[in-house]
mmCIF file of C-alpha atoms and ligand atoms in Angstrom:
data_model
loop_
_atom_site.group_PDB
_atom_site.id
_atom_site.type_symbol
_atom_site.label_atom_id
_atom_site.label_comp_id
_atom_site.label_asym_id
_atom_site.label_seq_id
_atom_site.Cartn_x
_atom_site.Cartn_y
_atom_site.Cartn_z
ATOM 1 C CA MET A 1 19.434 8.893 30.110
ATOM 2 C CA GLN A 2 17.333 11.347 28.151
ATOM 3 C CA THR A 3 14.150 10.855 26.170
ATOM 4 C CA ARG A 4 14.706 10.809 22.425
ATOM 5 C CA CYS A 5 11.981 11.751 20.009
ATOM 6 C CA ALA A 6 11.339 12.095 16.253
ATOM 7 C CA THR A 7 8.300 12.673 14.026
ATOM 8 C CA ALA A 8 7.841 11.341 10.496
ATOM 9 C CA VAL A 9 5.158 11.540 7.840
ATOM 10 C CA ALA A 10 4.362 8.995 5.090
ATOM 11 C CA CYS A 11 1.637 8.463 2.454
ATOM 12 C CA PRO A 12 -0.162 5.261 1.591
ATOM 13 C CA ASN A 13 0.259 3.919 -1.942
ATOM 14 C CA ILE A 14 -1.845 2.251 -4.620
ATOM 15 C CA ALA A 15 -0.231 -0.725 -6.349
ATOM 16 C CA PHE A 16 -0.454 -0.871 -10.157
ATOM 17 C CA ILE A 17 1.081 -4.373 -10.035
ATOM 18 C CA LYS A 18 0.014 -5.978 -6.777
ATOM 19 C CA TYR A 19 1.866 -7.698 -3.971
ATOM 20 C CA TRP A 20 -0.126 -10.748 -2.930
ATOM 21 C CA GLY A 21 1.532 -13.723 -1.241
ATOM 22 C CA ASN A 22 5.010 -14.257 0.146
ATOM 23 C CA ARG A 23 7.831 -16.616 -0.771
ATOM 24 C CA ASP A 24 8.852 -16.287 2.908
ATOM 25 C CA ASP A 25 6.206 -15.201 5.430
ATOM 26 C CA ASP A 26 8.656 -14.532 8.309
ATOM 27 C CA LEU A 27 10.902 -12.255 6.275
ATOM 28 C CA ARG A 28 7.953 -10.940 4.232
ATOM 29 C CA LEU A 29 9.754 -11.680 0.998
ATOM 30 C CA PRO A 30 7.063 -11.228 -1.662
ATOM 31 C CA ALA A 31 6.183 -13.910 -4.216
ATOM 32 C CA ASN A 32 6.429 -11.262 -6.967
ATOM 33 C CA GLY A 33 7.695 -7.728 -7.468
ATOM 34 C CA SER A 34 5.225 -4.828 -7.428
ATOM 35 C CA ILE A 35 4.897 -1.240 -8.684
ATOM 36 C CA SER A 36 2.930 1.531 -6.981
ATOM 37 C CA MET A 37 2.235 5.241 -6.752
ATOM 38 C CA ASN A 38 2.311 7.118 -3.445
ATOM 39 C CA LEU A 39 -0.890 9.009 -2.649
ATOM 40 C CA ALA A 40 -0.244 12.690 -1.925
ATOM 41 C CA GLY A 41 -2.350 14.472 0.662
ATOM 42 C CA LEU A 42 -3.241 11.268 2.514
ATOM 43 C CA GLU A 43 -0.811 11.092 5.400
ATOM 44 C CA THR A 44 0.109 9.241 8.538
ATOM 45 C CA ILE A 45 2.045 11.367 11.042
ATOM 46 C CA THR A 46 3.879 9.424 13.722
ATOM 47 C CA THR A 47 5.911 10.595 16.713
ATOM 48 C CA VAL A 48 8.131 8.073 18.490
ATOM 49 C CA THR A 49 9.534 8.910 21.920
ATOM 50 C CA PHE A 50 12.033 6.550 23.559
ATOM 51 C CA ASP A 51 11.720 7.200 27.263
ATOM 52 C CA PRO A 52 13.774 5.551 30.067
ATOM 53 C CA LYS A 53 10.775 5.975 32.399
ATOM 54 C CA LEU A 54 8.497 3.703 30.313
ATOM 55 C CA LYS A 55 8.099 0.077 31.446
ATOM 56 C CA ASP A 56 6.317 -1.013 28.241
ATOM 57 C CA ASP A 57 5.738 0.281 24.745
ATOM 58 C CA GLU A 58 2.636 2.430 24.253
ATOM 59 C CA PHE A 59 0.759 3.006 21.014
ATOM 60 C CA ILE A 60 -1.769 5.829 20.768
ATOM 61 C CA PHE A 61 -3.698 5.965 17.516
ATOM 62 C CA ASP A 62 -5.868 9.035 16.801
ATOM 63 C CA GLY A 63 -5.686 9.840 20.511
ATOM 64 C CA VAL A 64 -6.871 6.393 21.614
ATOM 65 C CA PRO A 65 -4.458 4.077 23.522
ATOM 66 C CA GLN A 66 -4.238 0.736 21.667
ATOM 67 C CA THR A 67 -3.882 -2.748 23.162
ATOM 68 C CA GLY A 68 -3.888 -6.307 21.796
ATOM 69 C CA PRO A 69 -2.752 -7.087 18.230
ATOM 70 C CA ALA A 70 -2.376 -3.414 17.159
ATOM 71 C CA LEU A 71 0.047 -2.680 20.016
ATOM 72 C CA ALA A 72 1.823 -6.036 19.584
ATOM 73 C CA ARG A 73 2.528 -5.319 15.903
ATOM 74 C CA VAL A 74 4.006 -1.892 16.700
ATOM 75 C CA SER A 75 6.059 -3.371 19.547
ATOM 76 C CA THR A 76 7.424 -6.151 17.322
ATOM 77 C CA HIS A 77 8.557 -3.532 14.844
ATOM 78 C CA LEU A 78 10.119 -1.383 17.577
ATOM 79 C CA ASP A 79 12.086 -4.500 18.702
ATOM 80 C CA ARG A 80 13.529 -4.731 15.204
ATOM 81 C CA LEU A 81 14.660 -1.069 15.376
ATOM 82 C CA ARG A 82 15.978 -1.459 18.945
ATOM 83 C CA ASN A 83 17.972 -4.585 17.992
ATOM 84 C CA ARG A 84 19.567 -2.714 15.176
ATOM 85 C CA ALA A 85 20.433 0.306 17.349
ATOM 86 C CA GLY A 86 21.443 -1.778 20.389
ATOM 87 C CA SER A 87 18.875 -0.062 22.600
ATOM 88 C CA ALA A 88 16.521 -1.476 25.235
ATOM 89 C CA LEU A 89 14.453 1.689 25.757
ATOM 90 C CA LYS A 90 10.672 1.410 25.559
ATOM 91 C CA ALA A 91 8.764 3.884 23.404
ATOM 92 C CA ARG A 92 5.555 5.854 23.168
ATOM 93 C CA VAL A 93 4.221 5.900 19.594
ATOM 94 C CA GLU A 94 1.598 8.525 18.742
ATOM 95 C CA SER A 95 0.118 8.205 15.287
ATOM 96 C CA ARG A 96 -2.576 10.005 13.335
ATOM 97 C CA ASN A 97 -4.042 9.620 9.851
ATOM 98 C CA ASN A 98 -5.413 12.659 8.048
ATOM 99 C CA PHE A 99 -7.636 10.338 5.973
ATOM 100 C CA PRO A 100 -10.757 8.655 7.332
ATOM 101 C CA GLN A 101 -9.771 5.636 9.375
ATOM 102 C CA GLY A 102 -11.096 2.400 7.980
ATOM 103 C CA ALA A 103 -11.873 4.153 4.704
ATOM 104 C CA GLY A 104 -10.333 1.128 3.078
ATOM 105 C CA ILE A 105 -7.148 3.028 2.317
ATOM 106 C CA ALA A 106 -4.297 0.759 3.421
ATOM 107 C CA SER A 107 -2.985 2.507 6.505
ATOM 108 C CA SER A 108 -0.456 -0.221 7.314
ATOM 109 C CA ALA A 109 1.706 1.034 4.413
ATOM 110 C CA SER A 110 1.854 4.666 5.561
ATOM 111 C CA GLY A 111 1.769 3.622 9.229
ATOM 112 C CA PHE A 112 4.786 1.323 9.166
ATOM 113 C CA ALA A 113 6.718 3.562 6.772
ATOM 114 C CA ALA A 114 6.264 6.509 9.183
ATOM 115 C CA LEU A 115 7.038 4.332 12.222
ATOM 116 C CA THR A 116 10.250 3.031 10.625
ATOM 117 C CA ALA A 117 11.442 6.533 9.690
ATOM 118 C CA ALA A 118 10.528 8.156 13.037
ATOM 119 C CA GLY A 119 11.674 5.221 15.191
ATOM 120 C CA SER A 120 15.081 4.876 13.559
ATOM 121 C CA ALA A 121 15.674 8.653 13.703
ATOM 122 C CA ALA A 122 14.662 8.776 17.381
ATOM 123 C CA LEU A 123 17.213 6.017 18.068
ATOM 124 C CA GLY A 124 19.895 8.163 16.443
ATOM 125 C CA MET A 125 20.343 5.908 13.401
ATOM 126 C CA THR A 126 20.991 7.458 10.003
ATOM 127 C CA LEU A 127 19.705 4.841 7.579
ATOM 128 C CA SER A 128 19.662 4.965 3.792
ATOM 129 C CA GLU A 129 16.337 4.919 1.944
ATOM 130 C CA ARG A 130 17.075 1.318 0.967
ATOM 131 C CA GLU A 131 17.663 0.279 4.604
ATOM 132 C CA LEU A 132 14.457 2.032 5.700
ATOM 133 C CA SER A 133 12.495 0.281 2.943
ATOM 134 C CA LEU A 134 13.938 -3.138 3.925
ATOM 135 C CA LEU A 135 13.050 -2.549 7.568
ATOM 136 C CA ALA A 136 9.511 -1.279 6.851
ATOM 137 C CA ARG A 137 8.927 -4.343 4.629
ATOM 138 C CA ARG A 138 9.466 -6.686 7.587
ATOM 139 C CA GLU A 139 6.250 -5.500 9.280
ATOM 140 C CA SER A 140 4.129 -4.575 6.261
ATOM 141 C CA GLY A 141 4.998 -5.476 2.688
ATOM 142 C CA SER A 142 3.368 -2.459 1.091
ATOM 143 C CA ALA A 143 5.080 -0.155 3.652
ATOM 144 C CA SER A 144 8.391 -0.803 1.868
ATOM 145 C CA ARG A 145 6.907 1.106 -1.096
ATOM 146 C CA SER A 146 5.837 4.121 0.995
ATOM 147 C CA ILE A 147 9.466 4.987 1.876
ATOM 148 C CA PRO A 148 10.669 6.196 -1.588
ATOM 149 C CA ALA A 149 8.921 9.011 -3.506
ATOM 150 C CA GLY A 150 6.522 8.991 -6.440
ATOM 151 C CA PHE A 151 6.305 5.905 -8.651
ATOM 152 C CA VAL A 152 7.988 3.014 -6.883
ATOM 153 C CA GLU A 153 9.093 -0.556 -7.620
ATOM 154 C CA TRP A 154 9.589 -3.168 -4.875
ATOM 155 C CA TYR A 155 11.846 -6.024 -5.923
ATOM 156 C CA ALA A 156 11.126 -9.668 -5.194
ATOM 157 C CA ALA A 157 14.275 -11.504 -4.037
ATOM 158 C CA ASP A 158 15.356 -14.528 -2.043
ATOM 159 C CA SER A 159 17.264 -12.596 0.594
ATOM 160 C CA ASP A 160 16.333 -9.902 3.088
ATOM 161 C CA GLU A 161 18.945 -7.409 1.790
ATOM 162 C CA GLU A 162 17.780 -7.590 -1.831
ATOM 163 C CA SER A 163 14.028 -7.078 -1.380
ATOM 164 C CA PHE A 164 13.602 -3.305 -1.122
ATOM 165 C CA ALA A 165 11.681 -0.613 -2.979
ATOM 166 C CA GLU A 166 13.045 2.335 -4.926
ATOM 167 C CA SER A 167 11.670 5.210 -6.914
ATOM 168 C CA ILE A 168 11.414 4.639 -10.685
ATOM 169 C CA ALA A 169 10.059 8.153 -11.341
ATOM 170 C CA PRO A 170 9.497 11.236 -9.133
ATOM 171 C CA PRO A 171 5.960 12.458 -8.283
ATOM 172 C CA GLU A 172 6.110 15.273 -10.851
ATOM 173 C CA HIS A 173 6.901 12.787 -13.661
ATOM 174 C CA TRP A 174 3.214 12.250 -14.482
ATOM 175 C CA ALA A 175 0.052 14.170 -13.509
ATOM 176 C CA LEU A 176 -1.912 11.017 -12.793
ATOM 177 C CA LEU A 177 -4.753 11.023 -10.285
ATOM 178 C CA ASP A 178 -6.229 8.330 -8.080
ATOM 179 C CA VAL A 179 -9.929 9.111 -7.612
ATOM 180 C CA ILE A 180 -10.953 6.790 -4.790
ATOM 181 C CA ALA A 181 -14.591 5.739 -4.560
ATOM 182 C CA ILE A 182 -15.343 4.592 -1.030
ATOM 183 C CA LEU A 183 -18.154 2.044 -0.966
ATOM 184 C CA ASP A 184 -17.743 0.642 2.507
ATOM 185 C CA SER A 185 -15.572 1.820 5.354
ATOM 186 C CA ARG A 186 -15.969 -1.156 7.679
ATOM 187 C CA PRO A 187 -12.762 -2.982 8.613
ATOM 188 C CA LYS A 188 -12.214 -6.063 6.457
ATOM 189 C CA SER A 189 -12.960 -9.469 7.962
ATOM 190 C CA VAL A 190 -9.696 -11.051 6.761
ATOM 191 C CA GLY A 191 -6.640 -8.772 7.023
ATOM 192 C CA SER A 192 -3.882 -8.593 4.396
ATOM 193 C CA ALA A 193 -1.369 -10.513 6.516
ATOM 194 C CA GLU A 194 -3.736 -13.500 6.730
ATOM 195 C CA GLY A 195 -4.757 -13.092 3.067
ATOM 196 C CA ASN A 196 -1.110 -13.078 1.983
ATOM 197 C CA ARG A 197 -0.636 -16.422 3.765
ATOM 198 C CA LEU A 198 -3.664 -17.901 1.968
ATOM 199 C CA ALA A 199 -2.443 -16.920 -1.505
ATOM 200 C CA ARG A 200 -0.391 -20.102 -1.893
ATOM 201 C CA THR A 201 -3.518 -22.242 -1.485
ATOM 202 C CA SER A 202 -4.889 -21.007 -4.825
ATOM 203 C CA HIS A 203 -4.046 -23.037 -7.935
ATOM 204 C CA LEU A 204 -3.930 -19.714 -9.814
ATOM 205 C CA GLN A 205 -1.197 -18.131 -7.671
ATOM 206 C CA PRO A 206 1.733 -19.919 -9.438
ATOM 207 C CA VAL A 207 0.334 -18.783 -12.802
ATOM 208 C CA ARG A 208 -0.075 -15.211 -11.533
ATOM 209 C CA VAL A 209 3.451 -15.162 -10.071
ATOM 210 C CA ALA A 210 5.106 -16.739 -13.138
ATOM 211 C CA ASP A 211 3.593 -14.048 -15.365
ATOM 212 C CA ALA A 212 4.554 -11.158 -13.040
ATOM 213 C CA PRO A 213 7.826 -10.215 -14.839
ATOM 214 C CA ARG A 214 5.811 -9.571 -18.009
ATOM 215 C CA ARG A 215 3.271 -7.393 -16.216
ATOM 216 C CA LEU A 216 6.027 -5.511 -14.371
ATOM 217 C CA GLU A 217 7.859 -4.833 -17.622
ATOM 218 C CA ILE A 218 4.731 -3.451 -19.310
ATOM 219 C CA CYS A 219 3.832 -1.357 -16.262
ATOM 220 C CA ARG A 220 7.364 0.070 -15.980
ATOM 221 C CA ARG A 221 7.231 1.027 -19.671
ATOM 222 C CA ALA A 222 3.746 2.565 -19.332
ATOM 223 C CA VAL A 223 4.938 4.713 -16.404
ATOM 224 C CA MET A 224 8.203 5.772 -18.057
ATOM 225 C CA ASP A 225 6.425 6.656 -21.365
ATOM 226 C CA ARG A 226 3.362 8.147 -19.585
ATOM 227 C CA ASP A 227 1.292 5.805 -21.738
ATOM 228 C CA PHE A 228 -2.127 5.795 -20.078
ATOM 229 C CA THR A 229 -3.731 3.251 -22.424
ATOM 230 C CA LEU A 230 -0.974 0.722 -21.750
ATOM 231 C CA LEU A 231 -1.118 1.420 -18.015
ATOM 232 C CA ALA A 232 -4.906 1.021 -17.897
ATOM 233 C CA GLU A 233 -4.849 -2.410 -19.555
ATOM 234 C CA ILE A 234 -2.100 -3.846 -17.364
ATOM 235 C CA VAL A 235 -3.395 -2.397 -14.088
ATOM 236 C CA GLU A 236 -6.869 -3.832 -14.644
ATOM 237 C CA GLU A 237 -5.465 -7.210 -15.710
ATOM 238 C CA ASP A 238 -3.288 -7.329 -12.602
ATOM 239 C CA THR A 239 -6.210 -6.455 -10.285
ATOM 240 C CA ARG A 240 -8.382 -9.166 -11.874
ATOM 241 C CA ARG A 241 -5.627 -11.755 -11.481
ATOM 242 C CA MET A 242 -5.169 -10.935 -7.781
ATOM 243 C CA HIS A 243 -8.910 -11.150 -7.048
ATOM 244 C CA GLU A 244 -9.090 -14.471 -8.943
ATOM 245 C CA VAL A 245 -6.366 -15.809 -6.626
ATOM 246 C CA MET A 246 -8.297 -14.518 -3.607
ATOM 247 C CA ARG A 247 -11.550 -16.114 -4.750
ATOM 248 C CA THR A 248 -9.863 -19.501 -5.383
ATOM 249 C CA SER A 249 -7.966 -19.620 -2.065
ATOM 250 C CA THR A 250 -8.921 -22.039 0.708
ATOM 251 C CA PRO A 251 -10.915 -20.633 2.413
ATOM 252 C CA PRO A 252 -11.971 -18.344 -0.445
ATOM 253 C CA LEU A 253 -11.723 -14.572 -0.035
ATOM 254 C CA ASN A 254 -14.084 -12.178 -1.723
ATOM 255 C CA TYR A 255 -13.518 -8.536 -0.871
ATOM 256 C CA LEU A 256 -15.756 -7.152 -3.620
ATOM 257 C CA LEU A 257 -19.281 -5.760 -3.239
ATOM 258 C CA PRO A 258 -21.863 -5.807 -6.062
ATOM 259 C CA ALA A 259 -21.118 -2.098 -6.671
ATOM 260 C CA THR A 260 -17.387 -2.861 -6.955
ATOM 261 C CA GLU A 261 -18.159 -5.369 -9.694
ATOM 262 C CA GLU A 262 -20.496 -2.877 -11.418
ATOM 263 C CA LEU A 263 -17.662 -0.339 -11.539
ATOM 264 C CA MET A 264 -15.221 -3.018 -12.771
ATOM 265 C CA ARG A 265 -17.539 -3.388 -15.761
ATOM 266 C CA ALA A 266 -18.330 0.320 -16.207
ATOM 267 C CA ILE A 267 -14.824 1.833 -16.073
ATOM 268 C CA PRO A 268 -13.326 -0.125 -19.030
ATOM 269 C CA ASP A 269 -16.492 0.829 -20.920
ATOM 270 C CA TRP A 270 -15.932 4.546 -20.182
ATOM 271 C CA ARG A 271 -12.412 4.094 -21.549
ATOM 272 C CA ALA A 272 -13.659 2.360 -24.691
ATOM 273 C CA HIS A 273 -15.894 5.402 -25.232
ATOM 274 C CA GLY A 274 -13.128 7.966 -24.843
ATOM 275 C CA LEU A 275 -12.787 8.720 -21.119
ATOM 276 C CA PRO A 276 -9.316 7.669 -19.925
ATOM 277 C CA ALA A 277 -9.838 5.842 -16.616
ATOM 278 C CA ALA A 278 -8.759 2.503 -15.138
ATOM 279 C CA PHE A 279 -9.712 0.615 -11.989
ATOM 280 C CA SER A 280 -7.461 -0.880 -9.337
ATOM 281 C CA ILE A 281 -8.817 -2.671 -6.273
ATOM 282 C CA ASP A 282 -6.937 -3.809 -3.159
ATOM 283 C CA ALA A 283 -8.027 -6.174 -0.389
ATOM 284 C CA GLY A 284 -11.346 -4.376 0.070
ATOM 285 C CA PRO A 285 -14.381 -3.218 -1.925
ATOM 286 C CA ASN A 286 -13.294 0.351 -2.700
ATOM 287 C CA VAL A 287 -12.467 1.361 -6.239
ATOM 288 C CA HIS A 288 -9.312 3.305 -7.083
ATOM 289 C CA CYS A 289 -10.020 4.965 -10.407
ATOM 290 C CA LEU A 290 -6.755 6.088 -12.014
ATOM 291 C CA CYS A 291 -6.943 8.806 -14.628
ATOM 292 C CA PRO A 292 -5.005 11.697 -16.141
ATOM 293 C CA GLU A 293 -5.603 14.892 -14.174
ATOM 294 C CA GLU A 294 -7.748 16.454 -16.915
ATOM 295 C CA SER A 295 -10.285 13.575 -16.751
ATOM 296 C CA ALA A 296 -10.673 13.643 -12.976
ATOM 297 C CA ALA A 297 -13.757 15.896 -12.803
ATOM 298 C CA GLU A 298 -15.714 13.737 -15.257
ATOM 299 C CA VAL A 299 -14.517 10.508 -13.586
ATOM 300 C CA GLU A 300 -15.664 11.831 -10.215
ATOM 301 C CA ARG A 301 -19.043 12.878 -11.637
ATOM 302 C CA ARG A 302 -19.630 9.407 -13.057
ATOM 303 C CA LEU A 303 -18.504 7.635 -9.890
ATOM 304 C CA ARG A 304 -20.977 9.740 -7.898
ATOM 305 C CA GLU A 305 -23.825 8.508 -10.131
ATOM 306 C CA ASN A 306 -23.355 5.095 -8.485
ATOM 307 C CA THR A 307 -25.588 5.258 -5.404
ATOM 308 C CA ALA A 308 -23.319 2.894 -3.442
ATOM 309 C CA VAL A 309 -20.445 5.416 -3.528
ATOM 310 C CA ARG A 310 -20.358 7.113 -0.111
ATOM 311 C CA GLN A 311 -17.318 9.305 -0.374
ATOM 312 C CA ILE A 312 -14.674 10.283 -2.902
ATOM 313 C CA LEU A 313 -11.028 11.112 -2.217
ATOM 314 C CA ARG A 314 -8.521 12.353 -4.779
ATOM 315 C CA ALA A 315 -4.749 11.904 -4.658
ATOM 316 C CA ARG A 316 -1.870 12.965 -6.900
ATOM 317 C CA PRO A 317 1.502 11.149 -6.927
ATOM 318 C CA GLY A 318 3.025 11.648 -3.489
ATOM 319 C CA GLY A 319 6.475 12.060 -1.962
ATOM 320 C CA GLY A 320 8.390 9.601 0.184
ATOM 321 C CA ALA A 321 8.495 9.203 3.954
ATOM 322 C CA ARG A 322 10.235 12.140 5.638
ATOM 323 C CA ILE A 323 11.264 13.366 9.052
ATOM 324 C CA LEU A 324 9.507 16.556 10.167
HETATM 325 C C1 LIG B 401 -3.832 -6.003 -1.769
HETATM 326 O O1 LIG B 401 1.096 -4.799 2.598
HETATM 327 O O2 LIG B 401 -1.269 -4.672 3.516
HETATM 328 O O3 LIG B 401 -2.892 -3.985 -0.960
HETATM 329 O O4 LIG B 401 2.427 -7.091 4.575
HETATM 330 O O5 LIG B 401 0.497 -7.916 5.904
HETATM 331 O O6 LIG B 401 0.919 -5.452 5.776
HETATM 332 P P1 LIG B 401 1.025 -6.802 5.080
HETATM 333 O O7 LIG B 401 0.092 -6.744 3.816
HETATM 334 P P2 LIG B 401 -0.174 -5.492 2.914
HETATM 335 O O8 LIG B 401 -0.733 -6.221 1.611
HETATM 336 C C2 LIG B 401 -1.134 -5.374 0.564
HETATM 337 C C3 LIG B 401 -1.809 -6.089 -0.451
HETATM 338 C C4 LIG B 401 -2.551 -5.259 -1.457
HETATM 339 C C5 LIG B 401 -1.753 -5.129 -2.753
HETATM 340 C C6 LIG B 401 -0.590 -4.166 -2.718
HETATM 341 O O9 LIG B 401 -0.660 -3.119 -2.072
HETATM 342 O O10 LIG B 401 0.392 -4.467 -3.417
#
């Protein structure tokens, strides 16, 4: 038997309408649908080599062999791909991010999207974008959205086959920028998988989930019409609702730093005074400041005035996962 190898690249994404909480934790069926934009220029590159000589799976991240939970998660996902292909071969997975590790940019999305694409190709499977998205979802919810290109919607559903993500507009549809203000690059104390399980303990989660179709509808319209004002309002509302759920979970989760909260007050104020910008914040303290391309320089200048901002990254709408 020969070794079989493939390399894939995928971008992370920023959710405009957030995924937080599952209706089924095992299948990772989300409580609500979500909409996101892929982040161009930030990439995970992953090579998967199935090798008859290997006794166990290996996972090398940024040149460093991984053990424990990081390796176990990759191995669990490889099992899913092997089951599907009817293979028992172990694999070496070599993965690299071109963005600072632990910068608070969700690398599980790009990581599991790239692993799904490279792993299935290395096993000789030709899967549709929908099948790749379904498979990626099983190991990381947001990874389902890093498979298709551009502006993406992930559907909530009661069955495995119906909960996939697809593109609602290509990257070139809208010259929107995500200007990311990095406040803290330490790994978070409670990971997203654990946080997603806690969501159902908040009395606000049912309210947030019940209202999701309305927010999705407004967000879809804002994207299709390139209506920045509408997008800004709904994205900020959605971020606030998710962080309210986090704060009222048992135990409570608070990912925000004082500087995050300062920027959550400042950015809507900039907008009220004529600078189009909107914040979005994931399970961490960093601030994603969305804006039309022409406002990016001024947005970046103002973000830098905040002394807690350590680094700034910029991303345009990105493409989908692809085999190199
Ligand atoms: C706050 O997709 O990182 O970024 O499924 O355990 O990998 P896992 O969780 P993950 O959760 C992301 C949550 C979020 C919001 C979002 O991206 O929609």
